[in-house]
Amino acid sequence: MLDSIKKIFANTEEDRRPAGAKPDISREKSSVLFEKAKKYFPGGVNSPVRAFKSVYGTPLFIEKGDGCFLWDVDGNQFIDFCCSWGPLILGHNHSKIKEAVTIALEKGLSFGAPTALENELAELILKHNKYIERLRFVSSGTEAVMSAIRLARGYTKRDKIIKFEGCYHGHSDALLVKAGSGLVTFGETSSLGVPKAFANETIVVGLNDKEALSKAFEDFKGEIAAVIIEGVPANNGLLLQSKEYIQFLREITQTHGSLLIFDEVITGFRLGFEGAAAYYGIQPDILTYGKIIGGGMPVGAYGASAELMSYISPDGGVYQAGTLSGNPVAMAAGIAQLTELSKAGFYKDLNKKTEEFVTAIQRYVSAKNYKVTLFHVASIFWIAFTDQEQIQTACAIDPKSIEKYKILHRELLNRGVYLGPSGYEVGFVSAAHTKIELEKAKRAIFESLDVVFS
Ligand SMILES: *Cc1c(COP(=O)(O)O)cnc(C)c1O
């Protein structure tokens, strides 16, 4: 057992290649592992987008991460803009998080009973977030959203929910109705195995379409429990909405006695400590968190006013539970990460760095007349192969343009830059991306775009 673990970490420094190496990177060891994995897991993976179906080559098996760098098992080094899909806003292997986790795990991994660590993380969040009064920890974003929907239904005594085309909210049945991300990549609009009766309770409308939403509220008068939207839709490209539209969602839900749910699994602690709610200055009824909140450990949460949260068991009649909820090691990681994020100037520096990075790339593609637009908000960016200045809906994305991303992805890997393995995925800049690395990444992106358009 120990031998097999030792073997995983057997790479020496010489096995690793510096970032920026250009010939096709070796994926020898990754390929062997992938072939083996296919015997164990459907598609060889434990989450579909990891299978690299939308880009070239074998998925890279990762050996370790540090700061803004990743190393795969073949020893290739990358500047990482995937950041585990968003959680790692401080970069990989952050010393403070490692220390906190180490202290916690010395005491045991799980008790199934309350710990002071849960209070600590809750206090840290609630003290700095005026949009929620109570919260409940769960173990993933999916779970947080699923529970938020149940709360909305339990509170309003209504069954139907409205979601938007191009928003992803995890893989619970009610929300696997024309979801984005991996699903769009696979060219599917929903999943097998979701009962039709469930899907019937979910109404899907286009983003930025006031008429469609008004019509949905008229068609199902008195039946809509909630409208759910991503803080900023970032799972199917980056579909930046106007504040005015979000304000419209706030008003129409209020008019019809429905709740407004912000799914802040990406935007929470990313757009700022208070996420999208503070970014717009709009108070939703329920907020969901995930990704960053656990510092790289599996944590999710949902929160609302004290009144709404009193509907959750054991106080109220909306049942929700979790064997590993509030896990002490995960709480410790969350506390360490959020403590760093709550420090003055954290987001200002990170966002400024991202702005400069994105602006430089935009300047380059404009000078070269490449059909590329970079969309960004805070430390999230999306490289889109379009000359449209705005993309606000899923259907405004030309699926053919995504083909170009495959080349960009391969060329970037060959130059030591790791982006998410699909053109619909956004990139994340972390506090660990230094000016030097961002400069290197920029040059790699310029060269790779030259190849894409050559
Ligand atoms: C990632 C994500 C989820 C699902 O979270 P998991 O932890 O993967 O279950 C839900 N909503 C949004 C907006 C997400 O980005």
CSV table of N, CA, C and O and ligand atoms in Angstrom, one decimal, residues 139-143 145 168-171 230 235 263-266 288 290-291 299, ligand 1:
chain,number,residue,atom,x,y,z
A,139,SER,N,-21.8,19.2,1.7
A,139,SER,CA,-20.5,18.7,1.2
A,139,SER,C,-20.2,19.0,-0.2
A,139,SER,O,-19.1,18.6,-0.7
A,140,SER,N,-21.1,19.6,-0.9
A,140,SER,CA,-20.8,20.0,-2.3
A,140,SER,C,-21.8,21.1,-2.8
A,140,SER,O,-22.8,21.4,-2.1
A,141,GLY,N,-21.5,21.6,-3.9
A,141,GLY,CA,-22.3,22.7,-4.5
A,141,GLY,C,-23.7,22.1,-4.9
A,141,GLY,O,-24.7,22.7,-4.7
A,142,THR,N,-23.6,20.9,-5.5
A,142,THR,CA,-24.9,20.2,-5.9
A,142,THR,C,-25.8,20.1,-4.7
A,142,THR,O,-27.0,20.4,-4.8
A,143,GLU,N,-25.3,19.6,-3.6
A,143,GLU,CA,-26.1,19.4,-2.4
A,143,GLU,C,-26.7,20.8,-1.9
A,143,GLU,O,-27.8,20.8,-1.4
A,145,VAL,N,-27.4,23.5,-3.6
A,145,VAL,CA,-28.4,23.9,-4.5
A,145,VAL,C,-29.7,23.1,-4.4
A,145,VAL,O,-30.8,23.6,-4.2
A,168,TYR,N,-25.5,26.4,-14.9
A,168,TYR,CA,-25.3,25.0,-14.3
A,168,TYR,C,-25.5,25.1,-12.8
A,168,TYR,O,-25.0,26.1,-12.2
A,169,HIS,N,-26.2,24.2,-12.3
A,169,HIS,CA,-26.4,24.2,-10.8
A,169,HIS,C,-26.1,22.9,-10.2
A,169,HIS,O,-26.8,22.5,-9.1
A,170,GLY,N,-25.2,22.1,-10.7
A,170,GLY,CA,-25.0,20.8,-10.2
A,170,GLY,C,-25.9,19.8,-10.8
A,170,GLY,O,-26.6,20.1,-11.7
A,171,HIS,N,-25.8,18.5,-10.3
A,171,HIS,CA,-26.4,17.4,-11.0
A,171,HIS,C,-27.6,16.8,-10.3
A,171,HIS,O,-28.0,15.7,-10.5
A,230,GLU,N,-27.2,31.7,-11.6
A,230,GLU,CA,-25.9,31.8,-11.1
A,230,GLU,C,-25.6,33.3,-10.9
A,230,GLU,O,-26.0,34.1,-11.7
A,235,ASN,N,-20.6,28.9,-16.3
A,235,ASN,CA,-20.4,27.4,-16.6
A,235,ASN,C,-20.7,27.1,-18.0
A,235,ASN,O,-20.6,25.9,-18.4
A,263,ASP,N,-27.3,31.2,-7.1
A,263,ASP,CA,-26.3,30.1,-6.9
A,263,ASP,C,-24.9,30.7,-7.1
A,263,ASP,O,-24.4,31.0,-8.1
A,264,GLU,N,-24.3,30.9,-5.9
A,264,GLU,CA,-23.0,31.5,-5.8
A,264,GLU,C,-21.9,30.5,-5.6
A,264,GLU,O,-20.9,30.8,-5.0
A,265,VAL,N,-22.1,29.3,-6.2
A,265,VAL,CA,-21.0,28.3,-6.0
A,265,VAL,C,-19.7,28.7,-6.6
A,265,VAL,O,-18.6,28.5,-6.1
A,266,ILE,N,-19.8,29.5,-7.7
A,266,ILE,CA,-18.6,30.0,-8.3
A,266,ILE,C,-18.3,31.4,-7.8
A,266,ILE,O,-17.2,31.8,-7.4
A,288,THR,N,-26.4,30.1,-2.3
A,288,THR,CA,-25.7,28.8,-2.2
A,288,THR,C,-24.2,29.1,-2.5
A,288,THR,O,-23.8,29.9,-3.3
A,290,GLY,N,-20.1,27.0,-2.6
A,290,GLY,CA,-19.4,25.8,-2.8
A,290,GLY,C,-18.0,26.2,-3.2
A,290,GLY,O,-17.5,27.3,-2.8
A,291,LYS,N,-17.3,25.3,-3.8
A,291,LYS,CA,-15.9,25.7,-4.4
A,291,LYS,C,-15.0,26.4,-3.4
A,291,LYS,O,-14.5,25.8,-2.5
A,299,VAL,N,-16.8,21.2,0.5
A,299,VAL,CA,-17.7,21.9,1.3
A,299,VAL,C,-18.7,22.7,0.4
A,299,VAL,O,-18.3,23.2,-0.6
B,1,LIG,C1,-19.7,23.8,-9.6
B,1,LIG,C2,-21.1,24.3,-9.5
B,1,LIG,C3,-22.1,23.6,-8.9
B,1,LIG,C4,-22.0,22.2,-8.4
B,1,LIG,O1,-21.0,22.1,-7.4
B,1,LIG,P1,-20.4,20.6,-7.1
B,1,LIG,O2,-19.5,20.9,-5.9
B,1,LIG,O3,-19.6,20.3,-8.3
B,1,LIG,O4,-21.5,19.7,-6.8
B,1,LIG,C5,-23.3,24.2,-8.7
B,1,LIG,N1,-23.6,25.5,-9.1
B,1,LIG,C6,-22.6,26.2,-9.7
B,1,LIG,C7,-22.8,27.6,-10.2
B,1,LIG,C8,-21.3,25.6,-10.0
B,1,LIG,O5,-20.4,26.3,-10.6
